[in-house]
PDB file of C-alpha atoms in Angstrom:
ATOM      1  CA  MET A  16     -19.266  38.227 105.216  1.00 51.00           C
ATOM      2  CA  ILE A  17     -17.112  41.327 105.082  1.00 61.00           C
ATOM      3  CA  LEU A  18     -14.211  41.427 102.642  1.00 55.00           C
ATOM      4  CA  SER A  19     -11.129  43.383 103.490  1.00 61.00           C
ATOM      5  CA  PRO A  20      -9.936  46.246 101.252  1.00 58.00           C
ATOM      6  CA  VAL A  21      -7.009  44.036 100.189  1.00 53.00           C
ATOM      7  CA  CYS A  22      -9.451  41.471  98.773  1.00 47.00           C
ATOM      8  CA  TYR A  23     -11.350  44.183  96.871  1.00 50.00           C
ATOM      9  CA  ILE A  24      -8.134  45.544  95.393  1.00 55.00           C
ATOM     10  CA  SER A  25      -6.986  42.033  94.452  1.00 51.00           C
ATOM     11  CA  LEU A  26     -10.291  41.313  92.708  1.00 48.00           C
ATOM     12  CA  LEU A  27     -10.089  44.622  90.858  1.00 46.00           C
ATOM     13  CA  VAL A  28      -6.540  43.937  89.646  1.00 46.00           C
ATOM     14  CA  VAL A  29      -7.466  40.418  88.501  1.00 43.00           C
ATOM     15  CA  SER A  30     -10.517  41.693  86.613  1.00 42.00           C
ATOM     16  CA  ILE A  31      -8.498  44.436  84.882  1.00 43.00           C
ATOM     17  CA  ILE A  32      -5.706  42.057  83.877  1.00 44.00           C
ATOM     18  CA  GLY A  33      -8.195  39.420  82.752  1.00 43.00           C
ATOM     19  CA  THR A  34      -9.998  41.825  80.431  1.00 41.00           C
ATOM     20  CA  THR A  35      -6.884  43.420  78.908  1.00 49.00           C
ATOM     21  CA  ASP A  36      -6.711  41.959  75.426  1.00 65.00           C
ATOM     22  CA  GLY A  37      -4.857  44.531  73.335  1.00 80.00           C
ATOM     23  CA  CYS A  38      -1.240  45.301  72.760  1.00 91.00           C
ATOM     24  CA  ASP A  39       1.052  48.274  72.381  1.00 96.00           C
ATOM     25  CA  ILE A  40       4.425  47.229  71.007  1.00 96.00           C
ATOM     26  CA  ILE A  41       7.295  49.451  69.893  1.00 97.00           C
ATOM     27  CA  ILE A  42       9.841  47.820  67.575  1.00 98.00           C
ATOM     28  CA  ARG A  43      13.176  49.545  66.981  1.00 98.00           C
ATOM     29  CA  VAL A  44      15.655  48.511  64.286  1.00 98.00           C
ATOM     30  CA  LYS A  45      19.175  49.970  64.550  1.00 98.00           C
ATOM     31  CA  SER A  46      21.964  49.803  61.958  1.00 98.00           C
ATOM     32  CA  LEU A  47      25.431  48.719  63.092  1.00 98.00           C
ATOM     33  CA  THR A  48      26.853  48.531  59.568  1.00 95.00           C
ATOM     34  CA  HIS A  49      28.561  51.148  57.406  1.00 93.00           C
ATOM     35  CA  THR A  50      26.665  49.817  54.364  1.00 91.00           C
ATOM     36  CA  PRO A  51      23.333  51.642  53.937  1.00 94.00           C
ATOM     37  CA  PHE A  52      20.271  49.387  53.716  1.00 96.00           C
ATOM     38  CA  TYR A  53      16.485  49.676  53.822  1.00 96.00           C
ATOM     39  CA  ALA A  54      14.410  48.347  56.723  1.00 97.00           C
ATOM     40  CA  GLN A  55      10.659  47.766  56.908  1.00 98.00           C
ATOM     41  CA  ILE A  56       8.350  46.232  59.532  1.00 98.00           C
ATOM     42  CA  THR A  57       4.998  44.552  58.860  1.00 97.00           C
ATOM     43  CA  ALA A  58       2.473  43.848  61.645  1.00 95.00           C
ATOM     44  CA  PRO A  59       0.187  40.780  61.642  1.00 93.00           C
ATOM     45  CA  ASN A  60      -2.810  42.983  60.779  1.00 91.00           C
ATOM     46  CA  GLY A  61      -1.092  44.185  57.589  1.00 92.00           C
ATOM     47  CA  LYS A  62       0.051  47.580  58.880  1.00 94.00           C
ATOM     48  CA  ILE A  63       3.402  48.391  57.236  1.00 96.00           C
ATOM     49  CA  SER A  64       6.058  50.863  58.337  1.00 97.00           C
ATOM     50  CA  GLU A  65       7.828  53.168  55.949  1.00 96.00           C
ATOM     51  CA  LYS A  66      10.680  51.608  53.976  1.00 95.00           C
ATOM     52  CA  LYS A  67      13.520  53.621  55.527  1.00 96.00           C
ATOM     53  CA  LEU A  68      17.134  53.874  54.375  1.00 96.00           C
ATOM     54  CA  LEU A  69      19.400  53.369  57.395  1.00 97.00           C
ATOM     55  CA  SER A  70      23.062  54.302  57.734  1.00 96.00           C
ATOM     56  CA  LYS A  71      25.254  53.390  60.715  1.00 96.00           C
ATOM     57  CA  ALA A  72      23.603  54.183  64.094  1.00 96.00           C
ATOM     58  CA  GLU A  73      20.280  55.236  62.505  1.00 97.00           C
ATOM     59  CA  ARG A  74      16.976  53.676  63.602  1.00 98.00           C
ATOM     60  CA  LEU A  75      13.571  52.755  62.273  1.00 98.00           C
ATOM     61  CA  ILE A  76      10.869  52.927  64.963  1.00 98.00           C
ATOM     62  CA  PHE A  77       7.455  51.286  64.494  1.00 98.00           C
ATOM     63  CA  GLN A  78       4.574  51.206  66.979  1.00 96.00           C
ATOM     64  CA  GLU A  79       1.682  48.771  66.805  1.00 94.00           C
ATOM     65  CA  LYS A  80      -1.415  49.370  68.913  1.00 93.00           C
ATOM     66  CA  ALA A  81      -4.090  46.766  68.317  1.00 87.00           C
ATOM     67  CA  ASP A  82      -7.122  45.238  69.998  1.00 85.00           C
ATOM     68  CA  LYS A  83      -5.764  41.736  69.394  1.00 78.00           C
ATOM     69  CA  CYS A  84      -2.139  40.628  69.302  1.00 77.00           C
ATOM     70  CA  GLY A  85      -0.285  37.354  69.094  1.00 77.00           C
ATOM     71  CA  VAL A  86      -2.468  36.194  66.194  1.00 83.00           C
ATOM     72  CA  GLY A  87       0.265  36.308  63.566  1.00 90.00           C
ATOM     73  CA  SER A  88       3.869  37.144  62.873  1.00 95.00           C
ATOM     74  CA  PHE A  89       5.587  40.489  62.766  1.00 96.00           C
ATOM     75  CA  GLN A  90       8.077  40.647  59.888  1.00 97.00           C
ATOM     76  CA  ILE A  91      11.285  42.650  60.091  1.00 98.00           C
ATOM     77  CA  LYS A  92      12.811  42.972  56.609  1.00 97.00           C
ATOM     78  CA  THR A  93      16.090  44.415  55.407  1.00 97.00           C
ATOM     79  CA  PHE A  94      16.980  45.179  51.798  1.00 93.00           C
ATOM     80  CA  ALA A  95      20.302  46.148  50.228  1.00 89.00           C
ATOM     81  CA  GLU A  96      20.644  46.903  46.557  1.00 74.00           C
ATOM     82  CA  GLY A  97      24.147  46.489  45.166  1.00 69.00           C
ATOM     83  CA  SER A  98      25.335  46.951  41.619  1.00 54.00           C
ATOM     84  CA  THR A  99      25.272  43.199  40.932  1.00 62.00           C
ATOM     85  CA  HIS A 100      22.710  41.740  43.326  1.00 66.00           C
ATOM     86  CA  LYS A 101      19.875  42.511  45.703  1.00 80.00           C
ATOM     87  CA  LYS A 102      20.143  41.084  49.214  1.00 87.00           C
ATOM     88  CA  GLU A 103      17.035  40.630  51.351  1.00 92.00           C
ATOM     89  CA  GLU A 104      16.668  39.186  54.849  1.00 95.00           C
ATOM     90  CA  THR A 105      13.440  38.601  56.803  1.00 96.00           C
ATOM     91  CA  VAL A 106      12.871  37.653  60.437  1.00 97.00           C
ATOM     92  CA  LYS A 107       9.405  36.606  61.670  1.00 97.00           C
ATOM     93  CA  VAL A 108       8.319  36.615  65.326  1.00 97.00           C
ATOM     94  CA  THR A 109       5.021  36.509  67.183  1.00 95.00           C
ATOM     95  CA  LEU A 110       4.768  39.312  69.746  1.00 95.00           C
ATOM     96  CA  ASN A 111       2.138  40.044  72.375  1.00 94.00           C
ATOM     97  CA  GLY A 112       1.856  42.498  75.262  1.00 94.00           C
ATOM     98  CA  VAL A 113       2.801  46.056  76.098  1.00 95.00           C
ATOM     99  CA  GLY A 114       6.469  46.936  75.734  1.00 96.00           C
ATOM    100  CA  VAL A 115       9.453  47.351  73.469  1.00 97.00           C
ATOM    101  CA  VAL A 116      11.602  45.109  71.257  1.00 97.00           C
ATOM    102  CA  ASN A 117      15.012  46.174  69.897  1.00 98.00           C
ATOM    103  CA  TYR A 118      16.777  44.744  66.848  1.00 98.00           C
ATOM    104  CA  GLU A 119      20.292  45.399  65.556  1.00 98.00           C
ATOM    105  CA  VAL A 120      21.446  44.808  61.982  1.00 97.00           C
ATOM    106  CA  GLY A 121      25.105  44.115  61.162  1.00 96.00           C
ATOM    107  CA  ASP A 122      27.021  43.496  57.936  1.00 94.00           C
ATOM    108  CA  ASP A 123      25.067  40.271  57.275  1.00 94.00           C
ATOM    109  CA  LEU A 124      21.823  42.359  57.167  1.00 95.00           C
ATOM    110  CA  ILE A 125      20.047  39.844  59.418  1.00 96.00           C
ATOM    111  CA  PRO A 126      17.920  41.596  62.078  1.00 98.00           C
ATOM    112  CA  LYS A 127      18.802  40.156  65.500  1.00 97.00           C
ATOM    113  CA  GLN A 128      16.633  40.764  68.536  1.00 97.00           C
ATOM    114  CA  ILE A 129      18.887  42.071  71.297  1.00 97.00           C
ATOM    115  CA  PHE A 130      16.367  43.285  73.888  1.00 97.00           C
ATOM    116  CA  ARG A 131      12.708  42.985  74.814  1.00 96.00           C
ATOM    117  CA  GLN A 132      10.771  44.273  77.784  1.00 96.00           C
ATOM    118  CA  GLY A 133       7.101  43.604  78.594  1.00 94.00           C
ATOM    119  CA  VAL A 134       6.517  41.606  75.411  1.00 94.00           C
ATOM    120  CA  GLU A 135       5.866  37.888  75.025  1.00 94.00           C
ATOM    121  CA  CYS A 136       7.817  36.532  72.066  1.00 94.00           C
ATOM    122  CA  ASP A 137       7.730  33.330  70.016  1.00 94.00           C
ATOM    123  CA  GLY A 138      10.504  32.791  67.475  1.00 93.00           C
ATOM    124  CA  GLN A 139      14.073  34.128  67.602  1.00 93.00           C
ATOM    125  CA  CYS A 140      13.805  36.127  70.821  1.00 95.00           C
ATOM    126  CA  ALA A 141      16.126  37.803  73.283  1.00 93.00           C
ATOM    127  CA  PRO A 142      15.638  36.843  76.943  1.00 91.00           C
ATOM    128  CA  LEU A 143      13.124  39.083  78.694  1.00 89.00           C
ATOM    129  CA  GLY A 144      14.779  42.188  80.157  1.00 82.00           C
ATOM    130  CA  VAL A 145      18.305  41.134  79.121  1.00 77.00           C
ATOM    131  CA  ASN A 146      20.378  43.100  76.625  1.00 80.00           C
ATOM    132  CA  VAL A 147      22.100  40.631  74.259  1.00 77.00           C
ATOM    133  CA  ARG A 148      25.045  42.202  72.417  1.00 69.00           C
ATOM    134  CA  ARG A 149      26.364  41.070  69.042  1.00 58.00           C
ATOM    135  CA  MET A 150      29.834  39.576  68.905  1.00 49.00           C
TER     136      MET A 150
END
């Protein structure tokens, strides 16, 4: 039996996709507020980004390359220290795949996912490939 080149290519693609087990995810957190705050991202494997002070329109960018993904939650934390109180917000999502996820943070300091591409998401997630703007 002779297989056509299309069958060989199809088998090759299926075998490559079937053996791909890792992930490469870029998470971006952008400030929309005039109030400075700190942002930090923690990956499921314990890798932690810098704790970065963000002013309006500034970003924190974190990249996670791992052999296994989707085995735990990513945490996106924001911190604001005022003279009378400390405000902290945390969002947890499970991410898997190769792609990018964008978050925006407003005056409430709650990170909201507004865009994701190429990444499976479980939790509070934006639709795949759709840019969701804050109101």
